[in-house]
DNA sequence: CCCGTCCTTTTACAAATGTTAAAAAATCAA
DNA sequence: TTGATTTTTTAACATTTGTAAAAGGACGGG
């Protein structure tokens, strides 16, 4: 019994993997515990690692005029990568931060890509994972493009009701593309 | 000599393909000419086809309170898919429309996915294509999330200076997430 | 327990954007 | 060209959201 079993199980639901394939992935996985409010990766670093959240909660954020803007929240089993750095080999303008005590699973990208030659099933797995990430981003962009902030907040609450208990409002506000003052107003109006 | 040569060449730059792989893809490609302002795919249809623009110009749009919102523009060789329908097998709330007389290249998704078993190189090609699309969407979301409309307009002009000659301002406005009135004001202020 | 820090709300005001309507300009077809 | 249609601009006003500052709460360290 390995404590990455539930993670492997999660992967196999996306794409069934042979025992050999599973072992190959496992051999690349390392667990990285990060304390609450600490960064897993800092702004300015090139991203060479694909991360998942094993337990805890994390976000990607960047700085806009000195203010932190949250781009993405990752919960258990969620993929968390800085795609614009990883797939373009450029330094990232974003950081990955643990919002709770969090254990990440890290997979070195180069080593993983090498596995693709040997295991087509693993390439397929990650193709599907990226497809899902892509679809999620398209859907989120639609929301942010033309829905007023109040709708976006309501929608977020409907999708992830427990979010509000685990994440501070200022992070939620910047994720919604508004200020925390504005979010406070929205909450007051709903109440 | 086949008139899809330039398209094949475009694909091979992303991922080199064997002659057999190239033939396999070609055998699935059909060309679909659509007249200006006509829809290639309508709202409500399930999307089962992966499209590229061979020549011309197209967009994806949806209706928000009866008003058309442009989600995406596709120029020559650009991928144009309604990802949330294609990868989730749901009816799309979006339409694909030709903004000029346009020739699309269509590849049936199911048949393509079957090729993946036979040609790992083709699966890799489409993995990379989706990765690129994903990165582009992440970057666009960052822009729309926290940059004011005026910046987004300036950035769009810098990236695609010829866009303004080919696309009406109302479409550009909705792509930027603002009304056409607002875009007119921005243009007047810059002038 | 108290203090300081950080988070959240509230207030007042400013700026940006939406809405509606109408005018001006451009486009297109007969 | 003319007339009809569409696109773009302009105007006036309403609404939303941002900014800055202050006040109240929550929370942890000493």
Short mmCIF file of C-alpha atoms (C1' of nucleotides) in Angstrom, two decimals:
data_model
loop_
_atom_site.label_atom_id
_atom_site.label_comp_id
_atom_site.label_asym_id
_atom_site.label_seq_id
_atom_site.Cartn_x
_atom_site.Cartn_y
_atom_site.Cartn_z
CA UNK A 1 0.00 0.00 0.00
CA UNK A 2 1.32 3.34 -1.07
CA UNK A 3 -0.16 6.60 0.13
CA UNK A 4 -0.39 7.80 -3.46
CA UNK A 5 -3.02 5.16 -4.16
CA UNK A 6 -5.89 7.58 -4.15
CA UNK A 7 -4.01 9.82 -6.56
CA UNK A 8 -3.32 6.90 -8.90
CA UNK A 9 -6.91 5.90 -8.64
CA UNK A 10 -7.90 9.42 -9.65
CA UNK A 11 -5.62 9.25 -12.69
CA UNK A 12 -6.91 5.84 -13.76
CA UNK A 13 -10.46 7.14 -13.76
CA UNK A 14 -9.40 9.62 -16.41
CA UNK A 15 -7.40 7.06 -18.37
CA UNK A 16 -6.95 3.40 -17.34
CA UNK A 17 -3.27 2.60 -16.94
CA UNK A 18 -1.35 -0.66 -17.02
CA UNK A 19 0.56 -1.61 -13.86
CA UNK A 20 3.77 -0.71 -15.70
CA UNK A 21 2.44 2.69 -16.61
CA UNK A 22 1.30 3.29 -13.06
CA UNK A 23 4.73 2.35 -11.73
CA UNK A 24 6.40 4.62 -14.26
CA UNK A 25 4.36 7.60 -13.12
CA UNK A 26 4.77 6.76 -9.46
CA UNK A 27 8.53 6.65 -9.87
CA UNK A 28 8.44 10.30 -10.93
CA UNK A 29 6.11 11.57 -8.23
CA UNK A 30 7.49 13.36 -5.23
CA UNK A 31 5.47 14.76 -2.39
CA UNK A 32 6.10 18.34 -1.38
CA UNK A 33 4.57 19.62 1.86
CA UNK A 34 4.15 23.40 2.05
CA UNK A 35 2.96 25.27 5.11
CA UNK A 36 -0.01 27.58 4.97
CA UNK A 37 0.71 30.91 3.25
CA UNK A 38 4.08 29.73 1.94
CA UNK A 39 4.90 29.60 -1.74
CA UNK A 40 5.56 26.36 -3.55
CA UNK A 41 6.95 28.35 -6.48
CA UNK A 42 7.81 32.04 -6.60
CA UNK A 43 7.22 34.67 -9.24
CA UNK A 44 10.04 34.77 -11.76
CA UNK A 45 10.97 31.10 -11.72
CA UNK A 46 10.63 28.96 -14.79
CA UNK A 47 8.14 26.19 -14.22
CA UNK A 48 9.41 22.70 -15.00
CA UNK A 49 7.10 20.70 -12.82
CA UNK A 50 3.53 19.54 -13.07
CA UNK A 51 1.77 19.68 -9.72
CA UNK A 52 -1.35 18.24 -8.25
CA UNK A 53 -2.80 18.95 -4.82
CA UNK A 54 -2.76 15.79 -2.74
CA UNK A 55 -4.32 17.42 0.29
CA UNK A 56 -4.95 20.99 1.30
CA UNK A 57 -5.67 23.95 -0.88
CA UNK A 58 -3.56 26.20 -3.10
CA UNK A 59 -3.80 29.04 -5.55
CA UNK A 60 -1.94 30.66 -8.41
CA UNK A 61 -1.61 34.43 -8.15
CA UNK A 62 0.24 37.27 -9.82
CA UNK A 63 0.84 40.91 -9.06
CA UNK A 64 -1.07 43.66 -10.81
CA UNK A 65 0.09 47.14 -9.73
CA UNK A 66 1.42 45.62 -6.52
CA UNK A 67 -1.86 43.92 -5.71
CA UNK A 68 -2.24 40.15 -5.68
CA UNK A 69 -4.65 38.76 -8.23
CA UNK A 70 -5.78 35.16 -7.80
CA UNK A 71 -5.98 33.34 -11.08
CA UNK A 72 -6.86 29.86 -9.94
CA UNK A 73 -7.76 27.75 -6.93
CA UNK A 74 -6.77 24.10 -6.69
CA UNK A 75 -8.45 21.63 -4.37
CA UNK A 76 -7.73 17.97 -3.73
CA UNK A 77 -6.59 16.12 -6.87
CA UNK A 78 -6.73 19.30 -8.92
CA UNK A 79 -3.99 20.00 -11.41
CA UNK A 80 -2.06 23.17 -10.67
CA UNK A 81 0.40 24.34 -13.31
CA UNK A 82 1.58 27.65 -14.64
CA UNK A 83 0.86 26.69 -18.19
CA UNK A 84 2.21 29.82 -19.83
CA UNK A 85 5.63 29.06 -18.33
CA UNK A 86 5.66 25.28 -18.51
CA UNK A 87 4.61 24.96 -22.14
CA UNK A 88 6.56 27.94 -23.39
CA UNK A 89 9.69 27.58 -21.29
CA UNK A 90 9.51 31.15 -20.03
CA UNK A 91 9.85 32.52 -16.50
CA UNK A 92 6.45 32.69 -14.91
CA UNK A 93 4.95 35.93 -13.68
CA UNK A 94 2.90 33.92 -11.24
CA UNK A 95 3.39 32.15 -7.96
CA UNK A 96 1.88 28.99 -6.48
CA UNK A 97 0.91 29.44 -2.84
CA UNK A 98 -0.50 27.06 -0.25
CA UNK A 99 -3.64 28.53 1.35
CA UNK A 100 -3.71 25.75 3.93
CA UNK A 101 -1.07 23.29 4.98
CA UNK A 102 -0.83 21.48 1.71
CA UNK A 103 0.87 18.43 0.25
CA UNK A 104 1.63 18.74 -3.44
CA UNK A 105 2.49 15.92 -5.80
CA UNK A 106 5.19 17.05 -8.19
CA UNK A 107 6.07 15.42 -11.50
CA UNK A 108 9.10 16.75 -13.40
CA UNK A 109 7.83 17.76 -16.82
CA UNK A 110 10.84 16.68 -18.87
CA UNK A 111 10.92 13.23 -17.33
CA UNK A 112 7.20 12.87 -17.82
CA UNK A 113 7.40 13.91 -21.47
CA UNK A 114 10.08 11.26 -21.95
CA UNK A 115 7.72 8.66 -20.62
CA UNK A 116 5.31 9.55 -23.40
CA UNK A 117 7.53 7.77 -25.95
CA UNK A 118 7.42 4.58 -23.94
CA UNK A 119 3.82 4.70 -22.72
CA UNK A 120 1.22 6.00 -25.12
CA UNK A 121 -1.35 5.56 -22.35
CA UNK A 122 0.46 8.12 -20.24
CA UNK A 123 0.55 10.64 -23.06
CA UNK A 124 -3.17 10.01 -23.48
CA UNK A 125 -3.77 10.54 -19.77
CA UNK A 126 -2.10 13.93 -19.84
CA UNK A 127 -3.76 14.86 -23.09
CA UNK A 128 -7.09 14.31 -21.39
CA UNK A 129 -6.02 16.21 -18.29
CA UNK A 130 -5.00 19.21 -20.37
CA UNK A 131 -8.22 18.96 -22.37
CA UNK A 132 -10.20 19.19 -19.15
CA UNK A 133 -8.13 22.12 -17.96
CA UNK A 134 -8.69 23.81 -21.29
CA UNK A 135 -12.45 23.32 -21.16
CA UNK A 136 -12.58 24.64 -17.60
CA UNK A 137 -10.69 27.74 -18.62
CA UNK A 138 -12.93 28.39 -21.61
CA UNK A 139 -16.00 28.13 -19.40
CA UNK A 140 -14.51 30.42 -16.80
CA UNK A 141 -13.57 32.97 -19.44
CA UNK A 142 -17.12 33.03 -20.69
CA UNK A 143 -18.27 33.81 -17.16
CA UNK A 144 -15.76 36.57 -16.63
CA UNK A 145 -16.24 38.09 -20.07
CA UNK A 146 -19.85 39.12 -19.81
CA UNK A 147 -21.48 38.16 -16.57
CA UNK A 148 -21.72 40.86 -13.89
CA UNK A 149 -19.73 40.32 -10.73
CA UNK A 150 -22.81 39.47 -8.67
CA UNK A 151 -23.70 36.61 -11.03
CA UNK A 152 -20.15 35.32 -11.00
CA UNK A 153 -20.16 35.27 -7.21
CA UNK A 154 -23.49 33.44 -7.08
CA UNK A 155 -22.26 30.94 -9.63
CA UNK A 156 -19.05 30.32 -7.73
CA UNK A 157 -20.98 29.72 -4.52
CA UNK A 158 -23.28 27.30 -6.31
CA UNK A 159 -20.37 25.33 -7.75
CA UNK A 160 -18.17 25.26 -4.67
CA UNK A 161 -20.29 26.04 -1.61
CA UNK A 162 -17.51 25.18 0.80
CA UNK A 163 -15.12 27.59 -0.86
CA UNK A 164 -16.25 30.47 1.29
CA UNK A 165 -15.31 28.70 4.49
CA UNK A 166 -11.81 27.93 3.32
CA UNK A 167 -10.74 30.96 1.33
CA UNK A 168 -10.51 34.57 2.43
CA UNK A 169 -12.81 37.00 0.71
CA UNK A 170 -10.04 39.10 -0.69
CA UNK A 171 -8.74 36.10 -2.61
CA UNK A 172 -12.20 35.27 -3.86
CA UNK A 173 -12.69 38.88 -4.92
CA UNK A 174 -9.56 38.97 -7.04
CA UNK A 175 -10.46 35.59 -8.50
CA UNK A 176 -13.76 37.11 -9.58
CA UNK A 177 -11.96 40.07 -11.10
CA UNK A 178 -13.23 42.65 -8.61
CA UNK A 179 -11.99 44.41 -5.49
CA UNK A 180 -12.73 43.17 -2.02
CA UNK A 181 -14.76 46.32 -1.38
CA UNK A 182 -16.94 45.47 -4.32
CA UNK A 183 -17.39 41.91 -3.14
CA UNK A 184 -18.39 43.18 0.30
CA UNK A 185 -21.04 45.33 -1.32
CA UNK A 186 -22.35 42.38 -3.31
CA UNK A 187 -22.56 40.27 -0.19
CA UNK A 188 -24.35 43.04 1.67
CA UNK A 189 -26.85 43.44 -1.17
CA UNK A 190 -27.65 39.72 -1.27
CA UNK A 191 -28.20 39.54 2.48
CA UNK B 1 0.24 18.11 -55.10
CA UNK B 2 -2.72 18.55 -52.80
CA UNK B 3 -4.13 21.91 -51.85
CA UNK B 4 -3.96 20.94 -48.19
CA UNK B 5 -0.18 20.97 -48.37
CA UNK B 6 0.17 24.23 -46.52
CA UNK B 7 -2.11 22.91 -43.80
CA UNK B 8 -0.09 19.71 -43.48
CA UNK B 9 3.04 21.76 -43.39
CA UNK B 10 1.56 23.80 -40.56
CA UNK B 11 0.78 20.62 -38.62
CA UNK B 12 4.24 19.16 -39.18
CA UNK B 13 5.84 22.26 -37.72
CA UNK B 14 4.02 21.53 -34.49
CA UNK B 15 4.81 17.81 -34.59
CA UNK B 16 6.74 16.07 -37.38
CA UNK B 17 4.63 13.36 -38.94
CA UNK B 18 5.51 10.26 -40.95
CA UNK B 19 4.11 10.04 -44.49
CA UNK B 20 1.68 7.42 -43.22
CA UNK B 21 0.51 9.68 -40.44
CA UNK B 22 0.09 12.56 -42.85
CA UNK B 23 -1.98 10.40 -45.18
CA UNK B 24 -4.10 9.18 -42.31
CA UNK B 25 -4.96 12.74 -41.30
CA UNK B 26 -5.53 13.86 -44.86
CA UNK B 27 -7.97 11.04 -45.44
CA UNK B 28 -10.14 12.50 -42.65
CA UNK B 29 -9.99 16.12 -43.76
CA UNK B 30 -12.84 17.65 -45.66
CA UNK B 31 -13.02 21.20 -46.87
CA UNK B 32 -16.11 23.19 -46.04
CA UNK B 33 -16.65 26.54 -47.75
CA UNK B 34 -18.95 28.93 -45.92
CA UNK B 35 -20.10 32.28 -47.25
CA UNK B 36 -19.57 35.47 -45.31
CA UNK B 37 -21.94 35.89 -42.35
CA UNK B 38 -23.18 32.30 -42.59
CA UNK B 39 -22.82 29.82 -39.76
CA UNK B 40 -20.69 26.74 -40.04
CA UNK B 41 -22.35 25.39 -36.89
CA UNK B 42 -25.41 26.69 -35.12
CA UNK B 43 -26.20 27.17 -31.47
CA UNK B 44 -27.67 24.05 -29.93
CA UNK B 45 -25.84 21.50 -32.03
CA UNK B 46 -23.46 19.01 -30.49
CA UNK B 47 -19.98 19.53 -31.82
CA UNK B 48 -18.30 16.41 -33.20
CA UNK B 49 -15.83 18.01 -35.54
CA UNK B 50 -12.49 19.70 -35.12
CA UNK B 51 -12.12 22.66 -37.45
CA UNK B 52 -9.29 24.75 -38.72
CA UNK B 53 -9.53 27.85 -40.89
CA UNK B 54 -7.89 27.18 -44.23
CA UNK B 55 -8.60 30.63 -45.58
CA UNK B 56 -10.81 33.48 -44.49
CA UNK B 57 -11.82 34.45 -41.00
CA UNK B 58 -14.30 33.11 -38.48
CA UNK B 59 -15.52 33.53 -34.93
CA UNK B 60 -17.26 31.69 -32.15
CA UNK B 61 -20.11 33.60 -30.53
CA UNK B 62 -22.94 33.01 -28.11
CA UNK B 63 -25.99 34.92 -27.03
CA UNK B 64 -26.12 36.81 -23.75
CA UNK B 65 -29.53 38.41 -23.15
CA UNK B 66 -30.17 38.30 -26.88
CA UNK B 67 -26.91 40.05 -27.70
CA UNK B 68 -24.11 38.31 -29.56
CA UNK B 69 -20.90 37.93 -27.60
CA UNK B 70 -17.78 37.01 -29.53
CA UNK B 71 -15.65 34.51 -27.69
CA UNK B 72 -12.92 33.84 -30.18
CA UNK B 73 -11.56 34.84 -33.57
CA UNK B 74 -9.82 32.34 -35.85
CA UNK B 75 -7.50 33.35 -38.68
CA UNK B 76 -5.68 31.22 -41.21
CA UNK B 77 -4.50 27.88 -39.78
CA UNK B 78 -6.11 28.64 -36.44
CA UNK B 79 -7.93 25.90 -34.60
CA UNK B 80 -11.60 26.64 -34.04
CA UNK B 81 -13.50 24.26 -31.79
CA UNK B 82 -16.29 24.56 -29.27
CA UNK B 83 -14.31 22.75 -26.63
CA UNK B 84 -17.01 22.64 -23.97
CA UNK B 85 -19.23 20.70 -26.38
CA UNK B 86 -16.65 18.56 -28.15
CA UNK B 87 -14.88 17.27 -25.05
CA UNK B 88 -17.99 16.92 -22.94
CA UNK B 89 -20.40 15.67 -25.55
CA UNK B 90 -22.98 18.33 -24.76
CA UNK B 91 -24.94 20.60 -27.08
CA UNK B 92 -23.03 23.80 -27.56
CA UNK B 93 -24.47 27.16 -26.60
CA UNK B 94 -22.22 28.70 -29.21
CA UNK B 95 -22.10 29.08 -32.97
CA UNK B 96 -19.24 29.16 -35.45
CA UNK B 97 -19.68 31.90 -38.04
CA UNK B 98 -17.68 32.91 -41.09
CA UNK B 99 -16.85 36.63 -41.00
CA UNK B 100 -15.52 36.49 -44.55
CA UNK B 101 -15.93 33.90 -47.26
CA UNK B 102 -14.12 31.13 -45.49
CA UNK B 103 -12.90 27.62 -46.18
CA UNK B 104 -12.79 25.42 -43.12
CA UNK B 105 -10.97 22.13 -42.78
CA UNK B 106 -13.07 19.69 -40.80
CA UNK B 107 -11.83 16.56 -39.06
CA UNK B 108 -14.43 14.26 -37.47
CA UNK B 109 -13.46 13.93 -33.83
CA UNK B 110 -14.36 10.27 -33.34
CA UNK B 111 -12.42 9.15 -36.39
CA UNK B 112 -9.47 11.26 -35.33
CA UNK B 113 -9.49 9.82 -31.82
CA UNK B 114 -9.45 6.34 -33.35
CA UNK B 115 -6.32 7.24 -35.25
CA UNK B 116 -4.63 7.96 -31.94
CA UNK B 117 -4.40 4.23 -31.22
CA UNK B 118 -2.61 3.61 -34.47
CA UNK B 119 -0.46 6.75 -34.65
CA UNK B 120 1.03 7.98 -31.41
CA UNK B 121 2.49 10.89 -33.36
CA UNK B 122 -1.00 12.10 -34.22
CA UNK B 123 -2.12 11.96 -30.64
CA UNK B 124 0.99 13.93 -29.77
CA UNK B 125 0.22 16.49 -32.45
CA UNK B 126 -3.23 17.13 -31.05
CA UNK B 127 -1.98 17.12 -27.51
CA UNK B 128 0.34 19.95 -28.47
CA UNK B 129 -2.39 21.80 -30.33
CA UNK B 130 -4.65 21.65 -27.30
CA UNK B 131 -1.79 22.70 -25.04
CA UNK B 132 -1.28 25.79 -27.16
CA UNK B 133 -4.98 26.57 -27.14
CA UNK B 134 -4.98 26.15 -23.37
CA UNK B 135 -2.05 28.51 -22.89
CA UNK B 136 -3.64 31.11 -25.16
CA UNK B 137 -6.85 30.95 -23.16
CA UNK B 138 -5.05 31.31 -19.83
CA UNK B 139 -3.24 34.37 -21.13
CA UNK B 140 -6.42 35.89 -22.46
CA UNK B 141 -8.21 35.28 -19.20
CA UNK B 142 -5.50 37.09 -17.31
CA UNK B 143 -5.99 40.07 -19.61
CA UNK B 144 -9.73 40.11 -19.23
CA UNK B 145 -9.67 39.52 -15.51
CA UNK B 146 -7.88 42.63 -14.40
CA UNK B 147 -6.80 44.88 -17.21
CA UNK B 148 -9.04 47.85 -18.01
CA UNK B 149 -10.80 47.81 -21.36
CA UNK B 150 -8.55 50.45 -22.84
CA UNK B 151 -5.45 48.35 -22.15
CA UNK B 152 -7.09 45.27 -23.60
CA UNK B 153 -7.91 47.14 -26.78
CA UNK B 154 -4.38 48.50 -27.12
CA UNK B 155 -2.96 45.04 -26.51
CA UNK B 156 -5.21 43.48 -29.12
CA UNK B 157 -4.17 46.09 -31.69
CA UNK B 158 -0.52 45.47 -30.91
CA UNK B 159 -0.93 41.71 -31.34
CA UNK B 160 -3.11 41.76 -34.44
CA UNK B 161 -2.84 45.15 -36.15
CA UNK B 162 -4.77 43.99 -39.20
CA UNK B 163 -7.70 42.82 -37.10
CA UNK B 164 -9.33 46.20 -37.20
CA UNK B 165 -9.55 46.22 -40.98
CA UNK B 166 -11.20 42.85 -41.13
CA UNK B 167 -13.54 42.73 -38.16
CA UNK B 168 -16.38 45.06 -37.27
CA UNK B 169 -16.03 47.03 -34.08
CA UNK B 170 -19.09 45.55 -32.49
CA UNK B 171 -17.52 42.12 -32.69
CA UNK B 172 -14.25 43.40 -31.32
CA UNK B 173 -16.10 45.13 -28.50
CA UNK B 174 -17.86 41.99 -27.37
CA UNK B 175 -14.62 40.05 -27.68
CA UNK B 176 -13.07 42.57 -25.29
CA UNK B 177 -15.99 42.15 -22.91
CA UNK B 178 -17.41 45.65 -23.36
CA UNK B 179 -20.23 47.29 -25.33
CA UNK B 180 -19.66 48.86 -28.69
CA UNK B 181 -20.52 52.25 -27.21
CA UNK B 182 -17.76 51.81 -24.71
CA UNK B 183 -15.28 50.82 -27.40
CA UNK B 184 -16.22 53.88 -29.43
CA UNK B 185 -15.46 56.06 -26.42
CA UNK B 186 -12.10 54.40 -25.96
CA UNK B 187 -11.23 54.96 -29.58
CA UNK B 188 -12.29 58.60 -29.37
CA UNK B 189 -10.14 59.11 -26.26
CA UNK B 190 -7.06 57.61 -27.88
CA UNK B 191 -7.44 59.75 -30.99
"C1'" DC C 1 -6.00 38.68 29.14
"C1'" DC C 2 -4.32 42.46 26.06
"C1'" DC C 3 -2.21 44.09 22.05
"C1'" DG C 4 -1.18 44.21 17.40
"C1'" DT C 5 -2.10 42.49 12.92
"C1'" DC C 6 -4.86 41.20 9.33
"C1'" DC C 7 -9.46 40.74 7.34
"C1'" DT C 8 -13.93 42.59 6.37
"C1'" DT C 9 -17.31 46.02 6.13
"C1'" DT C 10 -18.88 50.62 5.59
"C1'" DT C 11 -18.83 55.34 3.88
"C1'" DA C 12 -18.11 59.03 0.60
"C1'" DC C 13 -16.60 60.24 -3.58
"C1'" DA C 14 -14.47 59.47 -8.30
"C1'" DA C 15 -14.04 56.99 -12.51
"C1'" DA C 16 -15.46 53.60 -15.74
"C1'" DT C 17 -18.88 51.31 -18.08
"C1'" DG C 18 -23.76 50.25 -19.28
"C1'" DT C 19 -28.28 51.81 -21.33
"C1'" DT C 20 -31.03 54.16 -24.38
"C1'" DA C 21 -31.74 57.01 -28.08
"C1'" DA C 22 -30.50 59.59 -31.91
"C1'" DA C 23 -27.36 61.32 -35.37
"C1'" DA C 24 -23.71 60.60 -38.56
"C1'" DA C 25 -21.11 57.67 -41.48
"C1'" DA C 26 -20.39 53.71 -44.16
"C1'" DT C 27 -22.02 49.90 -46.88
"C1'" DC C 28 -24.75 47.57 -50.11
"C1'" DA C 29 -28.10 46.53 -53.56
"C1'" DA C 30 -31.30 47.98 -56.99
"C1'" DT D 1 -26.98 57.48 -58.04
"C1'" DT D 2 -30.63 56.62 -54.74
"C1'" DG D 3 -32.63 54.55 -50.95
"C1'" DA D 4 -32.41 51.16 -47.42
"C1'" DT D 5 -29.68 48.90 -44.11
"C1'" DT D 6 -25.97 48.41 -41.12
"C1'" DT D 7 -22.22 50.23 -38.51
"C1'" DT D 8 -20.15 53.66 -35.77
"C1'" DT D 9 -20.26 57.69 -33.11
"C1'" DT D 10 -22.16 60.90 -29.92
"C1'" DA D 11 -25.00 62.44 -26.10
"C1'" DA D 12 -27.36 62.21 -21.58
"C1'" DC D 13 -28.15 59.71 -17.79
"C1'" DA D 14 -28.09 55.51 -14.65
"C1'" DT D 15 -25.51 51.95 -12.64
"C1'" DT D 16 -21.59 49.55 -11.40
"C1'" DT D 17 -17.15 49.35 -9.80
"C1'" DG D 18 -12.87 51.48 -8.08
"C1'" DT D 19 -10.29 54.29 -4.52
"C1'" DA D 20 -9.22 55.89 -0.12
"C1'" DA D 21 -10.03 56.14 4.54
"C1'" DA D 22 -12.06 54.73 8.73
"C1'" DA D 23 -14.12 51.51 11.85
"C1'" DG D 24 -15.35 47.13 13.51
"C1'" DG D 25 -14.10 42.01 13.98
"C1'" DA D 26 -11.41 37.97 14.16
"C1'" DC D 27 -7.36 35.83 15.58
"C1'" DG D 28 -2.93 34.67 17.37
"C1'" DG D 29 1.36 35.80 20.18
"C1'" DG D 30 3.03 37.33 24.16
#
